[in-house]
Amino acid sequence: MTRTDVDDDYLTDLLNGFKADLPGVNHAIVVAGDGLLLANTGTLERDQAERIAAAAAGFAGLANQVDGELLGGGLQSITVELSEGYVLITQTPGGARLAAVVRSNTDIGQVVYQLGLLSDRVGKTALAVAARNG
């Protein structure tokens, strides 16, 4: 088993625990800083998860660009409101993103908080591009 396989299994286990602990979370993914899907809860087909990963990376890229131009404090979280729920995205210290798709009746503040805890738990190195390629 390669280091990437271990990291992917670890990330998948963390995401599945996150989903199980938070009613209303339909899907969760981890996206590398370069936009590639690292892990998901398995509730999405692989091609769906990759498209959501690309979208999350795009949203985060836009937010980081605006932040860099106007504020400079760094991305904390993004909330995209949809007719049936939300997409919540947070950036990890290593530059990767965690995204969750939640139903509209979900306490999104709690989900964002838990995404932050998950980000800290996983840590910089497990989600960094270098760790994935190392």
mmCIF file of N, CA and C in Angstrom:
data_model
loop_
_atom_site.group_PDB
_atom_site.id
_atom_site.type_symbol
_atom_site.label_atom_id
_atom_site.label_comp_id
_atom_site.label_asym_id
_atom_site.label_seq_id
_atom_site.Cartn_x
_atom_site.Cartn_y
_atom_site.Cartn_z
ATOM 1 N N MET A 1 0.844 -1.176 0.000
ATOM 2 C CA MET A 1 0.000 0.000 0.000
ATOM 3 C C MET A 1 0.886 1.234 0.000
ATOM 4 N N THR A 2 0.599 2.173 -0.848
ATOM 5 C CA THR A 2 1.409 3.387 -0.944
ATOM 6 C C THR A 2 0.964 4.399 0.103
ATOM 7 N N ARG A 3 1.788 5.407 0.293
ATOM 8 C CA ARG A 3 1.447 6.500 1.215
ATOM 9 C C ARG A 3 0.148 7.170 0.793
ATOM 10 N N THR A 4 -0.056 7.362 -0.498
ATOM 11 C CA THR A 4 -1.281 7.978 -0.987
ATOM 12 C C THR A 4 -2.495 7.145 -0.614
ATOM 13 N N ASP A 5 -2.409 5.814 -0.738
ATOM 14 C CA ASP A 5 -3.523 4.948 -0.370
ATOM 15 C C ASP A 5 -3.859 5.091 1.111
ATOM 16 N N VAL A 6 -2.838 5.155 1.949
ATOM 17 C CA VAL A 6 -3.062 5.307 3.384
ATOM 18 C C VAL A 6 -3.734 6.641 3.658
ATOM 19 N N ASP A 7 -3.214 7.716 3.070
ATOM 20 C CA ASP A 7 -3.791 9.040 3.269
ATOM 21 C C ASP A 7 -5.225 9.089 2.784
ATOM 22 N N ASP A 8 -5.504 8.504 1.608
ATOM 23 C CA ASP A 8 -6.858 8.508 1.070
ATOM 24 C C ASP A 8 -7.812 7.756 1.986
ATOM 25 N N ASP A 9 -7.400 6.600 2.509
ATOM 26 C CA ASP A 9 -8.244 5.838 3.427
ATOM 27 C C ASP A 9 -8.487 6.628 4.710
ATOM 28 N N TYR A 10 -7.455 7.246 5.217
ATOM 29 C CA TYR A 10 -7.563 8.058 6.427
ATOM 30 C C TYR A 10 -8.543 9.207 6.209
ATOM 31 N N LEU A 11 -8.388 9.910 5.101
ATOM 32 C CA LEU A 11 -9.271 11.034 4.798
ATOM 33 C C LEU A 11 -10.712 10.566 4.614
ATOM 34 N N THR A 12 -10.893 9.445 3.926
ATOM 35 C CA THR A 12 -12.238 8.913 3.719
ATOM 36 C C THR A 12 -12.884 8.558 5.047
ATOM 37 N N ASP A 13 -12.131 7.946 5.941
ATOM 38 C CA ASP A 13 -12.662 7.608 7.270
ATOM 39 C C ASP A 13 -13.062 8.866 8.038
ATOM 40 N N LEU A 14 -12.224 9.903 7.977
ATOM 41 C CA LEU A 14 -12.552 11.154 8.657
ATOM 42 C C LEU A 14 -13.823 11.782 8.072
ATOM 43 N N LEU A 15 -13.931 11.777 6.749
ATOM 44 C CA LEU A 15 -15.125 12.346 6.107
ATOM 45 C C LEU A 15 -16.383 11.559 6.462
ATOM 46 N N ASN A 16 -16.280 10.244 6.460
ATOM 47 C CA ASN A 16 -17.439 9.420 6.806
ATOM 48 C C ASN A 16 -17.871 9.650 8.257
ATOM 49 N N GLY A 17 -16.912 9.821 9.153
ATOM 50 C CA GLY A 17 -17.243 10.146 10.541
ATOM 51 C C GLY A 17 -17.901 11.508 10.662
ATOM 52 N N PHE A 18 -17.391 12.478 9.915
ATOM 53 C CA PHE A 18 -17.970 13.823 9.880
ATOM 54 C C PHE A 18 -19.423 13.761 9.417
ATOM 55 N N LYS A 19 -19.671 13.045 8.338
ATOM 56 C CA LYS A 19 -21.021 12.916 7.787
ATOM 57 C C LYS A 19 -21.947 12.203 8.779
ATOM 58 N N ALA A 20 -21.459 11.158 9.399
ATOM 59 C CA ALA A 20 -22.277 10.387 10.340
ATOM 60 C C ALA A 20 -22.648 11.209 11.582
ATOM 61 N N ASP A 21 -21.756 12.102 11.997
ATOM 62 C CA ASP A 21 -21.973 12.891 13.212
ATOM 63 C C ASP A 21 -22.872 14.105 13.005
ATOM 64 N N LEU A 22 -23.101 14.495 11.758
ATOM 65 C CA LEU A 22 -23.851 15.723 11.486
ATOM 66 C C LEU A 22 -25.066 15.441 10.614
ATOM 67 N N PRO A 23 -26.228 15.333 11.225
ATOM 68 C CA PRO A 23 -27.438 15.134 10.426
ATOM 69 C C PRO A 23 -27.599 16.274 9.420
ATOM 70 N N GLY A 24 -27.990 15.937 8.223
ATOM 71 C CA GLY A 24 -28.184 16.945 7.195
ATOM 72 C C GLY A 24 -27.040 17.043 6.211
ATOM 73 N N VAL A 25 -25.882 16.472 6.561
ATOM 74 C CA VAL A 25 -24.761 16.472 5.613
ATOM 75 C C VAL A 25 -24.980 15.332 4.632
ATOM 76 N N ASN A 26 -25.125 15.686 3.359
ATOM 77 C CA ASN A 26 -25.332 14.674 2.314
ATOM 78 C C ASN A 26 -24.019 14.136 1.773
ATOM 79 N N HIS A 27 -23.055 15.016 1.560
ATOM 80 C CA HIS A 27 -21.792 14.640 0.936
ATOM 81 C C HIS A 27 -20.678 15.494 1.531
ATOM 82 N N ALA A 28 -19.475 14.949 1.521
ATOM 83 C CA ALA A 28 -18.299 15.713 1.925
ATOM 84 C C ALA A 28 -17.121 15.249 1.082
ATOM 85 N N ILE A 29 -16.267 16.200 0.729
ATOM 86 C CA ILE A 29 -15.091 15.884 -0.083
ATOM 87 C C ILE A 29 -13.879 16.649 0.434
ATOM 88 N N VAL A 30 -12.708 16.143 0.083
ATOM 89 C CA VAL A 30 -11.445 16.831 0.311
ATOM 90 C C VAL A 30 -10.829 17.084 -1.051
ATOM 91 N N VAL A 31 -10.439 18.331 -1.275
ATOM 92 C CA VAL A 31 -9.882 18.760 -2.549
ATOM 93 C C VAL A 31 -8.473 19.287 -2.307
ATOM 94 N N ALA A 32 -7.505 18.791 -3.044
ATOM 95 C CA ALA A 32 -6.129 19.281 -2.923
ATOM 96 C C ALA A 32 -6.053 20.731 -3.379
ATOM 97 N N GLY A 33 -4.996 21.393 -2.993
ATOM 98 C CA GLY A 33 -4.793 22.780 -3.385
ATOM 99 C C GLY A 33 -4.771 22.978 -4.883
ATOM 100 N N ASP A 34 -4.431 21.931 -5.630
ATOM 101 C CA ASP A 34 -4.399 22.025 -7.090
ATOM 102 C C ASP A 34 -5.734 21.649 -7.727
ATOM 103 N N GLY A 35 -6.776 21.417 -6.900
ATOM 104 C CA GLY A 35 -8.112 21.151 -7.411
ATOM 105 C C GLY A 35 -8.468 19.691 -7.613
ATOM 106 N N LEU A 36 -7.537 18.794 -7.339
ATOM 107 C CA LEU A 36 -7.818 17.369 -7.533
ATOM 108 C C LEU A 36 -8.521 16.774 -6.317
ATOM 109 N N LEU A 37 -9.463 15.898 -6.586
ATOM 110 C CA LEU A 37 -10.193 15.206 -5.533
ATOM 111 C C LEU A 37 -9.259 14.260 -4.794
ATOM 112 N N LEU A 38 -9.238 14.358 -3.461
ATOM 113 C CA LEU A 38 -8.428 13.444 -2.649
ATOM 114 C C LEU A 38 -9.272 12.370 -1.994
ATOM 115 N N ALA A 39 -10.470 12.743 -1.553
ATOM 116 C CA ALA A 39 -11.327 11.779 -0.851
ATOM 117 C C ALA A 39 -12.751 12.301 -0.846
ATOM 118 N N ASN A 40 -13.698 11.362 -0.688
ATOM 119 C CA ASN A 40 -15.089 11.751 -0.520
ATOM 120 C C ASN A 40 -15.788 10.707 0.327
ATOM 121 N N THR A 41 -17.002 11.024 0.719
ATOM 122 C CA THR A 41 -17.752 10.145 1.604
ATOM 123 C C THR A 41 -18.267 8.906 0.896
ATOM 124 N N GLY A 42 -18.126 8.831 -0.399
ATOM 125 C CA GLY A 42 -18.616 7.680 -1.133
ATOM 126 C C GLY A 42 -20.083 7.789 -1.482
ATOM 127 N N THR A 43 -20.693 8.914 -1.154
ATOM 128 C CA THR A 43 -22.100 9.124 -1.470
ATOM 129 C C THR A 43 -22.276 9.781 -2.834
ATOM 130 N N LEU A 44 -21.174 10.045 -3.497
ATOM 131 C CA LEU A 44 -21.175 10.591 -4.850
ATOM 132 C C LEU A 44 -20.448 9.624 -5.771
ATOM 133 N N GLU A 45 -20.884 9.546 -7.007
ATOM 134 C CA GLU A 45 -20.108 8.819 -8.011
ATOM 135 C C GLU A 45 -18.777 9.544 -8.181
ATOM 136 N N ARG A 46 -17.739 8.818 -8.568
ATOM 137 C CA ARG A 46 -16.408 9.419 -8.685
ATOM 138 C C ARG A 46 -16.410 10.640 -9.612
ATOM 139 N N ASP A 47 -17.075 10.549 -10.771
ATOM 140 C CA ASP A 47 -17.077 11.686 -11.691
ATOM 141 C C ASP A 47 -17.851 12.870 -11.110
ATOM 142 N N GLN A 48 -18.919 12.611 -10.366
ATOM 143 C CA GLN A 48 -19.640 13.690 -9.678
ATOM 144 C C GLN A 48 -18.736 14.352 -8.647
ATOM 145 N N ALA A 49 -18.060 13.546 -7.855
ATOM 146 C CA ALA A 49 -17.176 14.074 -6.820
ATOM 147 C C ALA A 49 -16.061 14.918 -7.439
ATOM 148 N N GLU A 50 -15.533 14.500 -8.571
ATOM 149 C CA GLU A 50 -14.483 15.270 -9.232
ATOM 150 C C GLU A 50 -15.010 16.606 -9.751
ATOM 151 N N ARG A 51 -16.259 16.616 -10.249
ATOM 152 C CA ARG A 51 -16.841 17.884 -10.708
ATOM 153 C C ARG A 51 -17.100 18.823 -9.530
ATOM 154 N N ILE A 52 -17.558 18.275 -8.401
ATOM 155 C CA ILE A 52 -17.767 19.096 -7.210
ATOM 156 C C ILE A 52 -16.420 19.610 -6.695
ATOM 157 N N ALA A 53 -15.397 18.779 -6.759
ATOM 158 C CA ALA A 53 -14.052 19.208 -6.347
ATOM 159 C C ALA A 53 -13.572 20.371 -7.206
ATOM 160 N N ALA A 54 -13.784 20.277 -8.507
ATOM 161 C CA ALA A 54 -13.378 21.364 -9.413
ATOM 162 C C ALA A 54 -14.148 22.641 -9.098
ATOM 163 N N ALA A 55 -15.445 22.514 -8.821
ATOM 164 C CA ALA A 55 -16.251 23.686 -8.478
ATOM 165 C C ALA A 55 -15.770 24.301 -7.162
ATOM 166 N N ALA A 56 -15.502 23.462 -6.157
ATOM 167 C CA ALA A 56 -15.025 23.962 -4.869
ATOM 168 C C ALA A 56 -13.693 24.687 -5.037
ATOM 169 N N ALA A 57 -12.816 24.125 -5.847
ATOM 170 C CA ALA A 57 -11.529 24.775 -6.107
ATOM 171 C C ALA A 57 -11.739 26.110 -6.808
ATOM 172 N N GLY A 58 -12.692 26.159 -7.726
ATOM 173 C CA GLY A 58 -12.991 27.408 -8.424
ATOM 174 C C GLY A 58 -13.531 28.475 -7.485
ATOM 175 N N PHE A 59 -14.491 28.094 -6.621
ATOM 176 C CA PHE A 59 -15.023 29.037 -5.642
ATOM 177 C C PHE A 59 -13.907 29.550 -4.731
ATOM 178 N N ALA A 60 -13.080 28.629 -4.248
ATOM 179 C CA ALA A 60 -11.996 29.016 -3.349
ATOM 180 C C ALA A 60 -10.994 29.912 -4.065
ATOM 181 N N GLY A 61 -10.714 29.611 -5.330
ATOM 182 C CA GLY A 61 -9.800 30.461 -6.097
ATOM 183 C C GLY A 61 -10.330 31.876 -6.243
ATOM 184 N N LEU A 62 -11.618 31.996 -6.542
ATOM 185 C CA LEU A 62 -12.231 33.327 -6.630
ATOM 186 C C LEU A 62 -12.157 34.063 -5.300
ATOM 187 N N ALA A 63 -12.517 33.373 -4.230
ATOM 188 C CA ALA A 63 -12.488 33.998 -2.910
ATOM 189 C C ALA A 63 -11.076 34.416 -2.527
ATOM 190 N N ASN A 64 -10.098 33.572 -2.800
ATOM 191 C CA ASN A 64 -8.702 33.920 -2.490
ATOM 192 C C ASN A 64 -8.236 35.110 -3.315
ATOM 193 N N GLN A 65 -8.679 35.194 -4.568
ATOM 194 C CA GLN A 65 -8.304 36.335 -5.416
ATOM 195 C C GLN A 65 -8.872 37.630 -4.854
ATOM 196 N N VAL A 66 -10.140 37.617 -4.493
ATOM 197 C CA VAL A 66 -10.765 38.810 -3.917
ATOM 198 C C VAL A 66 -10.088 39.174 -2.598
ATOM 199 N N ASP A 67 -9.843 38.170 -1.772
ATOM 200 C CA ASP A 67 -9.172 38.424 -0.506
ATOM 201 C C ASP A 67 -7.808 39.053 -0.727
ATOM 202 N N GLY A 68 -7.051 38.513 -1.661
ATOM 203 C CA GLY A 68 -5.721 39.046 -1.941
ATOM 204 C C GLY A 68 -5.751 40.482 -2.447
ATOM 205 N N GLU A 69 -6.755 40.800 -3.226
ATOM 206 C CA GLU A 69 -6.880 42.149 -3.783
ATOM 207 C C GLU A 69 -7.379 43.167 -2.768
ATOM 208 N N LEU A 70 -8.276 42.738 -1.883
ATOM 209 C CA LEU A 70 -8.978 43.709 -1.048
ATOM 210 C C LEU A 70 -8.729 43.604 0.447
ATOM 211 N N LEU A 71 -8.541 42.403 0.953
ATOM 212 C CA LEU A 71 -8.479 42.252 2.406
ATOM 213 C C LEU A 71 -7.171 41.659 2.897
ATOM 214 N N GLY A 72 -6.779 40.526 2.344
ATOM 215 C CA GLY A 72 -5.516 39.903 2.703
ATOM 216 C C GLY A 72 -5.501 39.069 3.953
ATOM 217 N N GLY A 73 -6.654 38.736 4.507
ATOM 218 C CA GLY A 73 -6.686 37.959 5.738
ATOM 219 C C GLY A 73 -6.720 36.464 5.541
ATOM 220 N N GLY A 74 -7.021 36.010 4.352
ATOM 221 C CA GLY A 74 -7.088 34.578 4.092
ATOM 222 C C GLY A 74 -8.515 34.059 4.117
ATOM 223 N N LEU A 75 -8.751 33.040 3.349
ATOM 224 C CA LEU A 75 -10.069 32.416 3.235
ATOM 225 C C LEU A 75 -10.391 31.618 4.488
ATOM 226 N N GLN A 76 -11.552 31.858 5.051
ATOM 227 C CA GLN A 76 -12.039 31.076 6.189
ATOM 228 C C GLN A 76 -13.077 30.064 5.731
ATOM 229 N N SER A 77 -14.131 30.547 5.092
ATOM 230 C CA SER A 77 -15.164 29.644 4.602
ATOM 231 C C SER A 77 -15.984 30.326 3.521
ATOM 232 N N ILE A 78 -16.643 29.511 2.731
ATOM 233 C CA ILE A 78 -17.528 29.980 1.665
ATOM 234 C C ILE A 78 -18.854 29.261 1.859
ATOM 235 N N THR A 79 -19.942 29.999 1.744
ATOM 236 C CA THR A 79 -21.264 29.403 1.808
ATOM 237 C C THR A 79 -21.986 29.727 0.507
ATOM 238 N N VAL A 80 -22.403 28.680 -0.180
ATOM 239 C CA VAL A 80 -23.179 28.835 -1.409
ATOM 240 C C VAL A 80 -24.587 28.344 -1.091
ATOM 241 N N GLU A 81 -25.554 29.257 -1.185
ATOM 242 C CA GLU A 81 -26.934 28.889 -0.885
ATOM 243 C C GLU A 81 -27.634 28.431 -2.158
ATOM 244 N N LEU A 82 -28.220 27.248 -2.084
ATOM 245 C CA LEU A 82 -28.968 26.663 -3.190
ATOM 246 C C LEU A 82 -30.436 26.542 -2.775
ATOM 247 N N SER A 83 -31.306 26.225 -3.690
ATOM 248 C CA SER A 83 -32.727 26.155 -3.351
ATOM 249 C C SER A 83 -33.035 25.045 -2.351
ATOM 250 N N GLU A 84 -32.266 23.973 -2.343
ATOM 251 C CA GLU A 84 -32.531 22.841 -1.451
ATOM 252 C C GLU A 84 -31.475 22.649 -0.373
ATOM 253 N N GLY A 85 -30.498 23.542 -0.293
ATOM 254 C CA GLY A 85 -29.459 23.375 0.707
ATOM 255 C C GLY A 85 -28.291 24.312 0.468
ATOM 256 N N TYR A 86 -27.122 23.869 0.893
ATOM 257 C CA TYR A 86 -25.924 24.695 0.850
ATOM 258 C C TYR A 86 -24.716 23.856 0.449
ATOM 259 N N VAL A 87 -23.742 24.538 -0.124
ATOM 260 C CA VAL A 87 -22.406 23.978 -0.286
ATOM 261 C C VAL A 87 -21.516 24.821 0.613
ATOM 262 N N LEU A 88 -20.829 24.185 1.534
ATOM 263 C CA LEU A 88 -19.950 24.856 2.485
ATOM 264 C C LEU A 88 -18.517 24.436 2.197
ATOM 265 N N ILE A 89 -17.649 25.424 2.069
ATOM 266 C CA ILE A 89 -16.259 25.154 1.712
ATOM 267 C C ILE A 89 -15.368 25.873 2.707
ATOM 268 N N THR A 90 -14.354 25.181 3.188
ATOM 269 C CA THR A 90 -13.364 25.796 4.059
ATOM 270 C C THR A 90 -11.977 25.404 3.560
ATOM 271 N N GLN A 91 -11.020 26.251 3.819
ATOM 272 C CA GLN A 91 -9.646 26.001 3.382
ATOM 273 C C GLN A 91 -8.815 25.552 4.568
ATOM 274 N N THR A 92 -7.978 24.563 4.353
ATOM 275 C CA THR A 92 -7.117 24.061 5.419
ATOM 276 C C THR A 92 -5.828 24.876 5.473
ATOM 277 N N PRO A 93 -5.083 24.773 6.566
ATOM 278 C CA PRO A 93 -3.802 25.479 6.640
ATOM 279 C C PRO A 93 -2.844 25.097 5.506
ATOM 280 N N GLY A 94 -2.951 23.887 4.966
ATOM 281 C CA GLY A 94 -2.076 23.452 3.891
ATOM 282 C C GLY A 94 -2.560 23.838 2.503
ATOM 283 N N GLY A 95 -3.697 24.542 2.417
ATOM 284 C CA GLY A 95 -4.186 25.007 1.124
ATOM 285 C C GLY A 95 -5.211 24.111 0.460
ATOM 286 N N ALA A 96 -5.490 22.960 1.046
ATOM 287 C CA ALA A 96 -6.539 22.095 0.505
ATOM 288 C C ALA A 96 -7.894 22.646 0.946
ATOM 289 N N ARG A 97 -8.961 22.093 0.374
ATOM 290 C CA ARG A 97 -10.310 22.525 0.731
ATOM 291 C C ARG A 97 -11.139 21.345 1.194
ATOM 292 N N LEU A 98 -11.990 21.600 2.135
ATOM 293 C CA LEU A 98 -12.994 20.641 2.571
ATOM 294 C C LEU A 98 -14.331 21.223 2.143
ATOM 295 N N ALA A 99 -15.162 20.416 1.523
ATOM 296 C CA ALA A 99 -16.476 20.884 1.090
ATOM 297 C C ALA A 99 -17.539 19.914 1.573
ATOM 298 N N ALA A 100 -18.670 20.476 1.964
ATOM 299 C CA ALA A 100 -19.809 19.669 2.396
ATOM 300 C C ALA A 100 -21.057 20.174 1.698
ATOM 301 N N VAL A 101 -21.890 19.246 1.266
ATOM 302 C CA VAL A 101 -23.195 19.564 0.696
ATOM 303 C C VAL A 101 -24.217 19.193 1.755
ATOM 304 N N VAL A 102 -25.001 20.185 2.182
ATOM 305 C CA VAL A 102 -25.944 19.971 3.276
ATOM 306 C C VAL A 102 -27.353 20.393 2.883
ATOM 307 N N ARG A 103 -28.319 19.780 3.512
ATOM 308 C CA ARG A 103 -29.722 20.117 3.270
ATOM 309 C C ARG A 103 -30.060 21.471 3.892
ATOM 310 N N SER A 104 -31.137 22.067 3.400
ATOM 311 C CA SER A 104 -31.506 23.420 3.823
ATOM 312 C C SER A 104 -31.890 23.523 5.295
ATOM 313 N N ASN A 105 -32.348 22.464 5.911
ATOM 314 C CA ASN A 105 -32.754 22.518 7.318
ATOM 315 C C ASN A 105 -31.603 22.203 8.278
ATOM 316 N N THR A 106 -30.387 22.257 7.792
ATOM 317 C CA THR A 106 -29.201 21.923 8.578
ATOM 318 C C THR A 106 -28.645 23.173 9.254
ATOM 319 N N ASP A 107 -28.108 23.019 10.437
ATOM 320 C CA ASP A 107 -27.436 24.114 11.132
ATOM 321 C C ASP A 107 -26.076 24.321 10.474
ATOM 322 N N ILE A 108 -26.026 25.235 9.504
ATOM 323 C CA ILE A 108 -24.787 25.400 8.740
ATOM 324 C C ILE A 108 -23.655 25.973 9.586
ATOM 325 N N GLY A 109 -23.990 26.742 10.607
ATOM 326 C CA GLY A 109 -22.954 27.232 11.515
ATOM 327 C C GLY A 109 -22.224 26.085 12.190
ATOM 328 N N GLN A 110 -22.979 25.082 12.604
ATOM 329 C CA GLN A 110 -22.369 23.900 13.228
ATOM 330 C C GLN A 110 -21.514 23.135 12.224
ATOM 331 N N VAL A 111 -21.990 23.015 10.997
ATOM 332 C CA VAL A 111 -21.226 22.293 9.975
ATOM 333 C C VAL A 111 -19.926 23.039 9.667
ATOM 334 N N VAL A 112 -19.988 24.361 9.525
ATOM 335 C CA VAL A 112 -18.768 25.141 9.274
ATOM 336 C C VAL A 112 -17.795 24.982 10.436
ATOM 337 N N TYR A 113 -18.305 25.026 11.647
ATOM 338 C CA TYR A 113 -17.460 24.827 12.821
ATOM 339 C C TYR A 113 -16.785 23.452 12.785
ATOM 340 N N GLN A 114 -17.560 22.416 12.500
ATOM 341 C CA GLN A 114 -17.018 21.060 12.440
ATOM 342 C C GLN A 114 -16.035 20.898 11.280
ATOM 343 N N LEU A 115 -16.287 21.588 10.152
ATOM 344 C CA LEU A 115 -15.317 21.573 9.045
ATOM 345 C C LEU A 115 -13.989 22.154 9.513
ATOM 346 N N GLY A 116 -14.055 23.212 10.310
ATOM 347 C CA GLY A 116 -12.828 23.800 10.851
ATOM 348 C C GLY A 116 -12.074 22.835 11.759
ATOM 349 N N LEU A 117 -12.811 22.134 12.608
ATOM 350 C CA LEU A 117 -12.182 21.135 13.474
ATOM 351 C C LEU A 117 -11.571 20.002 12.659
ATOM 352 N N LEU A 118 -12.298 19.587 11.624
ATOM 353 C CA LEU A 118 -11.792 18.523 10.757
ATOM 354 C C LEU A 118 -10.511 18.962 10.069
ATOM 355 N N SER A 119 -10.490 20.197 9.623
ATOM 356 C CA SER A 119 -9.293 20.741 8.979
ATOM 357 C C SER A 119 -8.099 20.685 9.925
ATOM 358 N N ASP A 120 -8.309 21.094 11.166
ATOM 359 C CA ASP A 120 -7.229 21.049 12.155
ATOM 360 C C ASP A 120 -6.804 19.623 12.453
ATOM 361 N N ARG A 121 -7.756 18.727 12.514
ATOM 362 C CA ARG A 121 -7.465 17.327 12.835
ATOM 363 C C ARG A 121 -6.626 16.663 11.756
ATOM 364 N N VAL A 122 -6.978 16.947 10.531
ATOM 365 C CA VAL A 122 -6.249 16.345 9.422
ATOM 366 C C VAL A 122 -4.841 16.934 9.337
ATOM 367 N N GLY A 123 -4.722 18.217 9.568
ATOM 368 C CA GLY A 123 -3.421 18.872 9.575
ATOM 369 C C GLY A 123 -2.930 19.262 8.196
ATOM 370 N N LYS A 124 -1.916 20.085 8.205
ATOM 371 C CA LYS A 124 -1.360 20.616 6.970
ATOM 372 C C LYS A 124 -0.816 19.530 6.042
ATOM 373 N N THR A 125 -0.002 18.657 6.548
ATOM 374 C CA THR A 125 0.755 17.773 5.688
ATOM 375 C C THR A 125 -0.089 16.705 4.980
ATOM 376 N N ALA A 126 -1.132 16.223 5.625
ATOM 377 C CA ALA A 126 -1.926 15.174 5.009
ATOM 378 C C ALA A 126 -2.676 15.657 3.789
ATOM 379 N N LEU A 127 -2.972 16.962 3.721
ATOM 380 C CA LEU A 127 -3.743 17.490 2.609
ATOM 381 C C LEU A 127 -2.909 18.263 1.595
ATOM 382 N N ALA A 128 -1.659 18.490 1.899
ATOM 383 C CA ALA A 128 -0.817 19.273 1.001
ATOM 384 C C ALA A 128 -0.501 18.482 -0.260
ATOM 385 N N VAL A 129 -0.299 19.171 -1.347
ATOM 386 C CA VAL A 129 0.033 18.533 -2.618
ATOM 387 C C VAL A 129 1.310 17.728 -2.475
ATOM 388 N N ALA A 130 2.288 18.238 -1.757
ATOM 389 C CA ALA A 130 3.557 17.529 -1.597
ATOM 390 C C ALA A 130 3.363 16.183 -0.910
ATOM 391 N N ALA A 131 2.500 16.135 0.102
ATOM 392 C CA ALA A 131 2.253 14.864 0.799
ATOM 393 C C ALA A 131 1.592 13.857 -0.134
ATOM 394 N N ARG A 132 0.709 14.342 -0.999
ATOM 395 C CA ARG A 132 0.025 13.461 -1.924
ATOM 396 C C ARG A 132 0.991 12.906 -2.951
ATOM 397 N N ASN A 133 1.976 13.678 -3.318
ATOM 398 C CA ASN A 133 2.924 13.256 -4.347
ATOM 399 C C ASN A 133 4.171 12.605 -3.763
ATOM 400 N N GLY A 134 4.334 12.663 -2.438
ATOM 401 C CA GLY A 134 5.551 12.191 -1.795
ATOM 402 C C GLY A 134 5.528 10.790 -1.489
#
